[in-house]
PDB file of C-alpha atoms in Angstrom:
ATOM      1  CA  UNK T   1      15.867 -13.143  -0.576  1.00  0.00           C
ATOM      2  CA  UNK T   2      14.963 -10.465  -3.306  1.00  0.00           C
ATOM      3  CA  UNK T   3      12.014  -9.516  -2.213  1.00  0.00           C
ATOM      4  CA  UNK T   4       9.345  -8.506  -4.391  1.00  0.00           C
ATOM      5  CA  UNK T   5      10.654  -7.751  -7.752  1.00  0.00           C
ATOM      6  CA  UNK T   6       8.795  -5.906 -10.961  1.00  0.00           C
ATOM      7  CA  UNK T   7      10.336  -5.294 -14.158  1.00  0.00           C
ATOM      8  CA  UNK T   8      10.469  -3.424 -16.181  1.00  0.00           C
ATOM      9  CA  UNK T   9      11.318  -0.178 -13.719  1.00  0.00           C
ATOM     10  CA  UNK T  10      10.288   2.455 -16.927  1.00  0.00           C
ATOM     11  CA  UNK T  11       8.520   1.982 -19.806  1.00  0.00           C
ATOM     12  CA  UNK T  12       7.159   3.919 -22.702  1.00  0.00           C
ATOM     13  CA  UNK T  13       4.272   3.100 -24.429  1.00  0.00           C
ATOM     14  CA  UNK T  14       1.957   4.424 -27.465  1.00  0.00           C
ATOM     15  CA  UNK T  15      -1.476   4.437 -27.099  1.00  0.00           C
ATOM     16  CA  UNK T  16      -3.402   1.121 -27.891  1.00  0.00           C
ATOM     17  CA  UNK T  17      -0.144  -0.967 -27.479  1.00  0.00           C
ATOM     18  CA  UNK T  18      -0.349  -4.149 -25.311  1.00  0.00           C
ATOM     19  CA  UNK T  19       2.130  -5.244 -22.782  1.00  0.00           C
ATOM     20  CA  UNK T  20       2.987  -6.799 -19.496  1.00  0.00           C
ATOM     21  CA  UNK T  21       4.070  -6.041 -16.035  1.00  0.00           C
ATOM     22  CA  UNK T  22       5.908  -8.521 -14.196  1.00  0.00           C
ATOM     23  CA  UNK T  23       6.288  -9.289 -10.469  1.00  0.00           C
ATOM     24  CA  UNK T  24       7.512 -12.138  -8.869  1.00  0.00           C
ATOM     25  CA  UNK T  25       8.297 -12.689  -5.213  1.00  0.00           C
ATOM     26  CA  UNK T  26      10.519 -15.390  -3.238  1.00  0.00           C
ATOM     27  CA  UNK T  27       9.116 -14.810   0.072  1.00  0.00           C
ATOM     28  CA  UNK T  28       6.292 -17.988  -0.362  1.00  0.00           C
ATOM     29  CA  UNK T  29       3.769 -15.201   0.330  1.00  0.00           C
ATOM     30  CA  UNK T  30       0.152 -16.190  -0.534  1.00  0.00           C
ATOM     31  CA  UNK T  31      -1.391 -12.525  -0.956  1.00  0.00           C
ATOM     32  CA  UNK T  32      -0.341 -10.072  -4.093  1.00  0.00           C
ATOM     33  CA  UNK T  33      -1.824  -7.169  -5.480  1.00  0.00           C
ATOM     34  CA  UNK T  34      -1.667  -4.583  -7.496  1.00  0.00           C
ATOM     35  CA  UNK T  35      -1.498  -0.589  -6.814  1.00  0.00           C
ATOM     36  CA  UNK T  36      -1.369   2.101  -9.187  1.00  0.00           C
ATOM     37  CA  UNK T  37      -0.137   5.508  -8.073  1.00  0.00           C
ATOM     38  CA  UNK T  38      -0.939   8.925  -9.593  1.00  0.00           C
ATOM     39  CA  UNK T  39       1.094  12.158  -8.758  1.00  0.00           C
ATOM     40  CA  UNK T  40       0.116  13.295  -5.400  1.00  0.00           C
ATOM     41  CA  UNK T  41      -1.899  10.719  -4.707  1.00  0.00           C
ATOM     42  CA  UNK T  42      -2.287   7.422  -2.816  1.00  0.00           C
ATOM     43  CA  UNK T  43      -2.535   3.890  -4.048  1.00  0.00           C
ATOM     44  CA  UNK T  44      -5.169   2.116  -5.473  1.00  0.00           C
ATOM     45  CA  UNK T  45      -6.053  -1.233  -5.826  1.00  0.00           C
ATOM     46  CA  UNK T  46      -6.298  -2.922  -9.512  1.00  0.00           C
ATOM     47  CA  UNK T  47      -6.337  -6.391  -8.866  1.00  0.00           C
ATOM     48  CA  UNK T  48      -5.490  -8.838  -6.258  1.00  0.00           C
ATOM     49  CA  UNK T  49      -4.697 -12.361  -5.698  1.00  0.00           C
ATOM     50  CA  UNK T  50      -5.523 -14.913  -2.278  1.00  0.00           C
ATOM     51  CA  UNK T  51      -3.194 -17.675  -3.806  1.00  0.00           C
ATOM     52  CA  UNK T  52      -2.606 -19.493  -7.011  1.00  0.00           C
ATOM     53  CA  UNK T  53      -5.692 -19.866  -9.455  1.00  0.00           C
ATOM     54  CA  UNK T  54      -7.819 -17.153  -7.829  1.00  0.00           C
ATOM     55  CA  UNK T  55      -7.389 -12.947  -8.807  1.00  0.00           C
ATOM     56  CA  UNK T  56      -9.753 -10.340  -8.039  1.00  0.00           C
ATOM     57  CA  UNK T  57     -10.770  -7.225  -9.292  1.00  0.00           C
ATOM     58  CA  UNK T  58      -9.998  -4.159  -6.689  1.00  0.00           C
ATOM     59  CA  UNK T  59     -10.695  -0.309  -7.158  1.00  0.00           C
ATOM     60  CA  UNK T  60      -9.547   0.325 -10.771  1.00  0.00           C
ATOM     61  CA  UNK T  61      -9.314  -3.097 -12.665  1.00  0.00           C
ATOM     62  CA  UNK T  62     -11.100  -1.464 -15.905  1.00  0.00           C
ATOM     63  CA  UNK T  63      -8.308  -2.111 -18.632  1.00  0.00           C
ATOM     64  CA  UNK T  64      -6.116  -4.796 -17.181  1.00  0.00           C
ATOM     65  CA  UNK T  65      -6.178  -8.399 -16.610  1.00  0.00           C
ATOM     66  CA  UNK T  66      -4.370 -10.567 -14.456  1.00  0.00           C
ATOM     67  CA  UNK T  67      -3.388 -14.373 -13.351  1.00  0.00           C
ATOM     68  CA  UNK T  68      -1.576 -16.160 -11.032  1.00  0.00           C
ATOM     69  CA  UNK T  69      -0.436 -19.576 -12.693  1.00  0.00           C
ATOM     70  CA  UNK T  70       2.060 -20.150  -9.785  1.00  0.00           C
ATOM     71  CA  UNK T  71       2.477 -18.630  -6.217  1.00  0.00           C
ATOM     72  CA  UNK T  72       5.268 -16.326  -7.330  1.00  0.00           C
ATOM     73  CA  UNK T  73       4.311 -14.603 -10.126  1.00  0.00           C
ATOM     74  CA  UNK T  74       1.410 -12.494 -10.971  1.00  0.00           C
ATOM     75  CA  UNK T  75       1.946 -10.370 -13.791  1.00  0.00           C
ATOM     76  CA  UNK T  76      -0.427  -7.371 -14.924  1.00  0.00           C
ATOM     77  CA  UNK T  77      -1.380  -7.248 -18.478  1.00  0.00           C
ATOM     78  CA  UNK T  78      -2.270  -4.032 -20.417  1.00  0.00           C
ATOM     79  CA  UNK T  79      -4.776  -5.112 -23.020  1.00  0.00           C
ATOM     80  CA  UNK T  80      -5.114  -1.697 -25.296  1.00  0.00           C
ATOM     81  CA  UNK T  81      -2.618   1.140 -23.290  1.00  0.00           C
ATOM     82  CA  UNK T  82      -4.551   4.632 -23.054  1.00  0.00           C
ATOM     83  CA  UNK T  83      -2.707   7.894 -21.545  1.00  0.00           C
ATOM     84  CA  UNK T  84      -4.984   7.291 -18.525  1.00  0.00           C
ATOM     85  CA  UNK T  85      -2.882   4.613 -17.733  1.00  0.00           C
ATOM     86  CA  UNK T  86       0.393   6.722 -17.201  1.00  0.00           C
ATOM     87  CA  UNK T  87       0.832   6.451 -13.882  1.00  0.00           C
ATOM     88  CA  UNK T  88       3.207   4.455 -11.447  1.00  0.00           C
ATOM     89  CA  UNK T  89       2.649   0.787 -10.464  1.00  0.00           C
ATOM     90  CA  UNK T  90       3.407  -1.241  -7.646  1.00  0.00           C
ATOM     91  CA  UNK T  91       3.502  -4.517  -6.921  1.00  0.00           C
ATOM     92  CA  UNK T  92       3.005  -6.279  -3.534  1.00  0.00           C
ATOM     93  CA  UNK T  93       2.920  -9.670  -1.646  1.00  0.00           C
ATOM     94  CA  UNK T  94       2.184 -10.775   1.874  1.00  0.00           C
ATOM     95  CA  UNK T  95       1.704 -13.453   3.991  1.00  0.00           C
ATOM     96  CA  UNK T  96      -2.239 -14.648   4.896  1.00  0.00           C
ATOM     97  CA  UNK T  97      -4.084 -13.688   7.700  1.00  0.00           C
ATOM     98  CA  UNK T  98      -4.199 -17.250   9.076  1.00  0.00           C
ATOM     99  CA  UNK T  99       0.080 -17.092   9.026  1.00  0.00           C
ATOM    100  CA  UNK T 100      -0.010 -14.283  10.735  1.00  0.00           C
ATOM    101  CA  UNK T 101       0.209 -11.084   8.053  1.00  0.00           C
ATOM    102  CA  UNK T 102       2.080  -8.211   9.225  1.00  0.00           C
ATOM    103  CA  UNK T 103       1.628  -5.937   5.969  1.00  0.00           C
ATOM    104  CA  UNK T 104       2.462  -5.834   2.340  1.00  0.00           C
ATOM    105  CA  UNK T 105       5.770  -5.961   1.034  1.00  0.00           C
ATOM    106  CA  UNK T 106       6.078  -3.421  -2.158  1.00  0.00           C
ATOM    107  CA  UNK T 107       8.248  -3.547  -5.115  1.00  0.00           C
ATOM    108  CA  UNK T 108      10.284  -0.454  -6.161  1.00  0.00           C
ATOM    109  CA  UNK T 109       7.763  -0.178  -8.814  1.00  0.00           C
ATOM    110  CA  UNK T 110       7.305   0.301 -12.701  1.00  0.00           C
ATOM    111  CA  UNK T 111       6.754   3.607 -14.244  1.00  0.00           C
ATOM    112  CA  UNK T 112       4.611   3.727 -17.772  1.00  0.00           C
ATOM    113  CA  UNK T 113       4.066   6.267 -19.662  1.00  0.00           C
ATOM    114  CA  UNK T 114       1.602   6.207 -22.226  1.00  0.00           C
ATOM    115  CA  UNK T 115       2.018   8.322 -25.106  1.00  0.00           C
TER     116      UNK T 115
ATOM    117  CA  UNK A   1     -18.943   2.848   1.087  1.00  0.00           C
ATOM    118  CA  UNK A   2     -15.305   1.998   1.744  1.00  0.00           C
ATOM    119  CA  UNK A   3     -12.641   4.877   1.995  1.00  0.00           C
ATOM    120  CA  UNK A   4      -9.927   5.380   3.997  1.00  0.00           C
ATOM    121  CA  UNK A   5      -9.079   9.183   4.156  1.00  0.00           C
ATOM    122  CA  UNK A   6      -6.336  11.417   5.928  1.00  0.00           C
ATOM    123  CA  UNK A   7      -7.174  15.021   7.689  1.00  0.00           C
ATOM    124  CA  UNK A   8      -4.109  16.819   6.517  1.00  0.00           C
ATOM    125  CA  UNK A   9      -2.119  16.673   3.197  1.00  0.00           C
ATOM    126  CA  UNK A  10       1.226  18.320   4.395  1.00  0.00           C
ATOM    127  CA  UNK A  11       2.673  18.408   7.901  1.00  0.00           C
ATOM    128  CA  UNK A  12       5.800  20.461   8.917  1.00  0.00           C
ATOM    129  CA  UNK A  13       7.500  19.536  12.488  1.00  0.00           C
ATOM    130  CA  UNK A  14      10.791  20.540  13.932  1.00  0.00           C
ATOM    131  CA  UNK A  15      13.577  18.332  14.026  1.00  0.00           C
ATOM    132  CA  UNK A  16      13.290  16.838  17.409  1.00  0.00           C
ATOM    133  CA  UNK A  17       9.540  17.678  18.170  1.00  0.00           C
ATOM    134  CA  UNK A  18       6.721  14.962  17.961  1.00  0.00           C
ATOM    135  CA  UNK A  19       4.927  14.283  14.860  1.00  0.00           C
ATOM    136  CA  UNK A  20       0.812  13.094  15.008  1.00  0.00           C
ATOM    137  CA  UNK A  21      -0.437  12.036  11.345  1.00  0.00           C
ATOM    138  CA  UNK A  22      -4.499  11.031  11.460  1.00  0.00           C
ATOM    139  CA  UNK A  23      -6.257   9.073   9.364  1.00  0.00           C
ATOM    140  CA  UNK A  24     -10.200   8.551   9.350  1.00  0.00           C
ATOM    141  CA  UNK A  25     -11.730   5.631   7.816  1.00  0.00           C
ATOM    142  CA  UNK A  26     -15.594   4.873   7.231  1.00  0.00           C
ATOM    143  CA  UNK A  27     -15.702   0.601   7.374  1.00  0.00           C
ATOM    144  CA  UNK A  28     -16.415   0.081  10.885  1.00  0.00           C
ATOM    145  CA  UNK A  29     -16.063  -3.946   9.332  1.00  0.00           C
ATOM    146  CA  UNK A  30     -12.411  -3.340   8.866  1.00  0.00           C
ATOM    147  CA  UNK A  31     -10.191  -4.929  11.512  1.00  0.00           C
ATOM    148  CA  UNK A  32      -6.688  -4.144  10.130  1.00  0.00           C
ATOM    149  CA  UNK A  33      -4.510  -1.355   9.749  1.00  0.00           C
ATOM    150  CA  UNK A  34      -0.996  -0.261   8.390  1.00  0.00           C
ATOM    151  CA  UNK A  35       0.950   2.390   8.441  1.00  0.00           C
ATOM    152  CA  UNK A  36       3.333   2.746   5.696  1.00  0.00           C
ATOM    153  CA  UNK A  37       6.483   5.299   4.978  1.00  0.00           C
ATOM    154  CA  UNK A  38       6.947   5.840   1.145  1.00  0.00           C
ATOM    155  CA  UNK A  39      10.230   8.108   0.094  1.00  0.00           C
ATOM    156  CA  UNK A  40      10.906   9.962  -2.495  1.00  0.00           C
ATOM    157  CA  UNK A  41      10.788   7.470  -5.886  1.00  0.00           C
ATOM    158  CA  UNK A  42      10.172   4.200  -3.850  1.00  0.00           C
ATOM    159  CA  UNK A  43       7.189   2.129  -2.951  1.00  0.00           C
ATOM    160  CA  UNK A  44       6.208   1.941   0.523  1.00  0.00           C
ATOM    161  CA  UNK A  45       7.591   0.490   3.455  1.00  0.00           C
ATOM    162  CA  UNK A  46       5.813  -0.846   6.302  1.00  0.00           C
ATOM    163  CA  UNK A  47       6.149   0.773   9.667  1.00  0.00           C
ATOM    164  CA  UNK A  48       3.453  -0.635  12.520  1.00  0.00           C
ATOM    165  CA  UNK A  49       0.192  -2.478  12.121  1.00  0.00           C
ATOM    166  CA  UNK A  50      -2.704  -2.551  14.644  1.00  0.00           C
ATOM    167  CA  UNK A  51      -5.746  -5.185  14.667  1.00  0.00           C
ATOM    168  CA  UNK A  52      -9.062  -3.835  15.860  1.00  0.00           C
ATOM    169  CA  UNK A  53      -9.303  -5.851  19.076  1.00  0.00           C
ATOM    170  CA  UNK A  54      -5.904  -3.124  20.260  1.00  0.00           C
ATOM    171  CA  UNK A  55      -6.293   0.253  21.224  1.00  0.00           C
ATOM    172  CA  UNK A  56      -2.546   0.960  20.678  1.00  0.00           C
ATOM    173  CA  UNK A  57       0.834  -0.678  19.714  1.00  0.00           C
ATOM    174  CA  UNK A  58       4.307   0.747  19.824  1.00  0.00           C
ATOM    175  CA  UNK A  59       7.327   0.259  17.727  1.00  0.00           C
ATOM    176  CA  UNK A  60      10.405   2.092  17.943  1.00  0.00           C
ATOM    177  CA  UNK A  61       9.535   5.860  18.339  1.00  0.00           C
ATOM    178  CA  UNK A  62       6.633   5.242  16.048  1.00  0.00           C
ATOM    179  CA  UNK A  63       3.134   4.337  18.236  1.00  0.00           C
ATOM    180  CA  UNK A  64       0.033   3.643  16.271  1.00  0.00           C
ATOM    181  CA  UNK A  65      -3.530   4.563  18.018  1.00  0.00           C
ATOM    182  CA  UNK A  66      -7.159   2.996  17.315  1.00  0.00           C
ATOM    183  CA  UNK A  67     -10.196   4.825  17.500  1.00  0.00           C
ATOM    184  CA  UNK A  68     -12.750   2.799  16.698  1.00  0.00           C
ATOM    185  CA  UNK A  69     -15.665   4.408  18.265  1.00  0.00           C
ATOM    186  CA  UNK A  70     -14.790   7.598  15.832  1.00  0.00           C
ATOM    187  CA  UNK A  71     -13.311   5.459  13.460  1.00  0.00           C
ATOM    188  CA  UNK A  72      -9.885   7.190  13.685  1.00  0.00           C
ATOM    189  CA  UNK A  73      -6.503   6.458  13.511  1.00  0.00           C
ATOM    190  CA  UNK A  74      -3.077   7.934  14.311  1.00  0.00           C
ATOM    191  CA  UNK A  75       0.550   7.296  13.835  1.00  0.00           C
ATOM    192  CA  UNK A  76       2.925   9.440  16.578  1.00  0.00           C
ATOM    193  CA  UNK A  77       6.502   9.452  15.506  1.00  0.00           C
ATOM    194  CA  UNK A  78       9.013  10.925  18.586  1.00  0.00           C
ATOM    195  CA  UNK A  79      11.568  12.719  18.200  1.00  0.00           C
ATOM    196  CA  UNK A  80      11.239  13.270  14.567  1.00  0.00           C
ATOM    197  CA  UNK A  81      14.500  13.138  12.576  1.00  0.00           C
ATOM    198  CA  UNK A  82      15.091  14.283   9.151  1.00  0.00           C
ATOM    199  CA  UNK A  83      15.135  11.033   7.876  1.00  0.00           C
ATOM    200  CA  UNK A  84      11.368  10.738   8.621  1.00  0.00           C
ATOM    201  CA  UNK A  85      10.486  13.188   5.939  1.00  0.00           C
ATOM    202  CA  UNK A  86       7.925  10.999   3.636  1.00  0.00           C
ATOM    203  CA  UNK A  87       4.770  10.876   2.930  1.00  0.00           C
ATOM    204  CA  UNK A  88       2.946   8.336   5.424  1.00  0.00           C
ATOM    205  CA  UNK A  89      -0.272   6.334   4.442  1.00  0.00           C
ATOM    206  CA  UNK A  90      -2.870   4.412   6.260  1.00  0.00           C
ATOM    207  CA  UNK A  91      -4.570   1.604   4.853  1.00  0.00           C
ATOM    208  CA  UNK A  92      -7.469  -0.914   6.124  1.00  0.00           C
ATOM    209  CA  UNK A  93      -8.560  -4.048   5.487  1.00  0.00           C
ATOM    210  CA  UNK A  94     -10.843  -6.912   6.848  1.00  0.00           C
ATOM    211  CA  UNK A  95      -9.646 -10.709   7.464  1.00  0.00           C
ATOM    212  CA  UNK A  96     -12.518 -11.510   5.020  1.00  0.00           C
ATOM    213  CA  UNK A  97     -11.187  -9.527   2.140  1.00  0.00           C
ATOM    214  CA  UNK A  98      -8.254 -11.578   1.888  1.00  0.00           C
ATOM    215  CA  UNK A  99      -5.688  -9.473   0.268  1.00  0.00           C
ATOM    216  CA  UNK A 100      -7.383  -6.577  -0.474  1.00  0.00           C
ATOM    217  CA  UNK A 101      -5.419  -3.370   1.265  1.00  0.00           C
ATOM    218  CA  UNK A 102      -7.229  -0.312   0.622  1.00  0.00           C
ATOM    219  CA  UNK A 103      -5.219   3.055   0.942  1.00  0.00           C
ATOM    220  CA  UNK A 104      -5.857   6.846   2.203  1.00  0.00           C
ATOM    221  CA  UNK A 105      -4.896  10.050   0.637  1.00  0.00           C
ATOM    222  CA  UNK A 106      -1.376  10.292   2.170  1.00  0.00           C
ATOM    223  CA  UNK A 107       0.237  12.550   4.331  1.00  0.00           C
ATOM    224  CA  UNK A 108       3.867  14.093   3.639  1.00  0.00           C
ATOM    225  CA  UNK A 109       5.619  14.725   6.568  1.00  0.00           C
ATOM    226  CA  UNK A 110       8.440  17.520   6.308  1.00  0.00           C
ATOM    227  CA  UNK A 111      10.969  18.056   9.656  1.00  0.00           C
ATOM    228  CA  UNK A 112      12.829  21.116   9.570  1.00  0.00           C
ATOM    229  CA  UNK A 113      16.450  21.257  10.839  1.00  0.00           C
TER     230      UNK A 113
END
């Protein structure tokens, strides 16, 4: 089992370039989602996913887009990248409520810089 | 609206001495909550969940309390060892949100030697 993985683990960007995060997971989980993390702060939600076919926007979803084409990848596009966007970002998966979810399991996360 | 929040940014303890981290949140709809440990350069790591219908639940040396009357929420960690030092955040969500986690400020824990 790997876990939840994200790649890349750093990237630099310039500003208005496009590009994707990945994350996959081999745990079968349903639920994944999508934190960002500023210095000295906590996480917040971007987007987030129930299962295959079906995203959501969370607390911060202006300037990315996601899918979910399969249950264990959902990648996290960066349509036009701004320096706003330099932060760290985590990935995460979990079981469903109804199979009894203890938590979110995090990747080690992907840090972007945008320049 | 929604917001999960902590009382204290920074909390210093002696090795050995009991730790109490708080967190406040304002959905009295929300009906789940984690703790989560997050060291230096890595993304967080679960520690103890509680559902709403529990007033407490205990791991090892880590007990999580429920509040829901003030909306509050604690994590006690005995015995504190330097390998706690992290910052520790609650988060809350609702079984009809699905897979939406939201998370509170953080607090980062510090035991002395």
């Amino acid at each position: 089992n790997a876990g939840v993985t994200q790649t890349p683990k750093f990237q630099v960007l310039k500003t208005g370039q496009s590009m994707t995060l990945q994350c996959a997971q081999d745990m079968n989980h349903e639920y994944m989602s999508w934190y960002r993390q500023d210095p000295g702060m906590g996480l917040r939600l971007i987007h987030y996913s129930v299962g295959a076919g079906i995203t959501d926007q969370g607390e911060v979803p202006n300037g990315y887009n996601v899918s979910r084409s399969t249950t264990e990848d959902f990648p996290l596009r960066l349509l036009s990248a701004a320096p706003s966007q330099t932060s760290v970002y985590f990935c995460a998966s979990s079981y469903s409520m109804r199979r009894g979810r203890r938590g979110y399991t995090f990747g080690s996360g992907t840090r972007l810089t945008v320049v | 609206g929604e917001s999960v929040g902590l009382h204290l940014p920074t909390l210093s303890v002696q090795e050995g001495d009991n730790s109490i981290i708080n967190c406040a949140y304002s959905n009295s709809a929300s009906d789940y909550f984690i703790w989560y440990k997050q060291e230096s350069g890595k993304g967080p790591q679960f520690i103890i969940d509680i559902r709403s219908n529990m007033d407490k639940r205990q791991g090892q040396r880590v007990t999580v309390l429920l509040n829901k009357t003030v909306k509050h929420l604690s994590l006690q960690i005995a015995a504190t060892q330097p390998g706690d030092s992290a910052v520790y955040f609650c988060a809350e969500t609702y079984y009809n949100q699905g897979g939406k986690l939201i998370f509170g400020q953080g607090t980062e824990l510090s035991v002395k030697p």
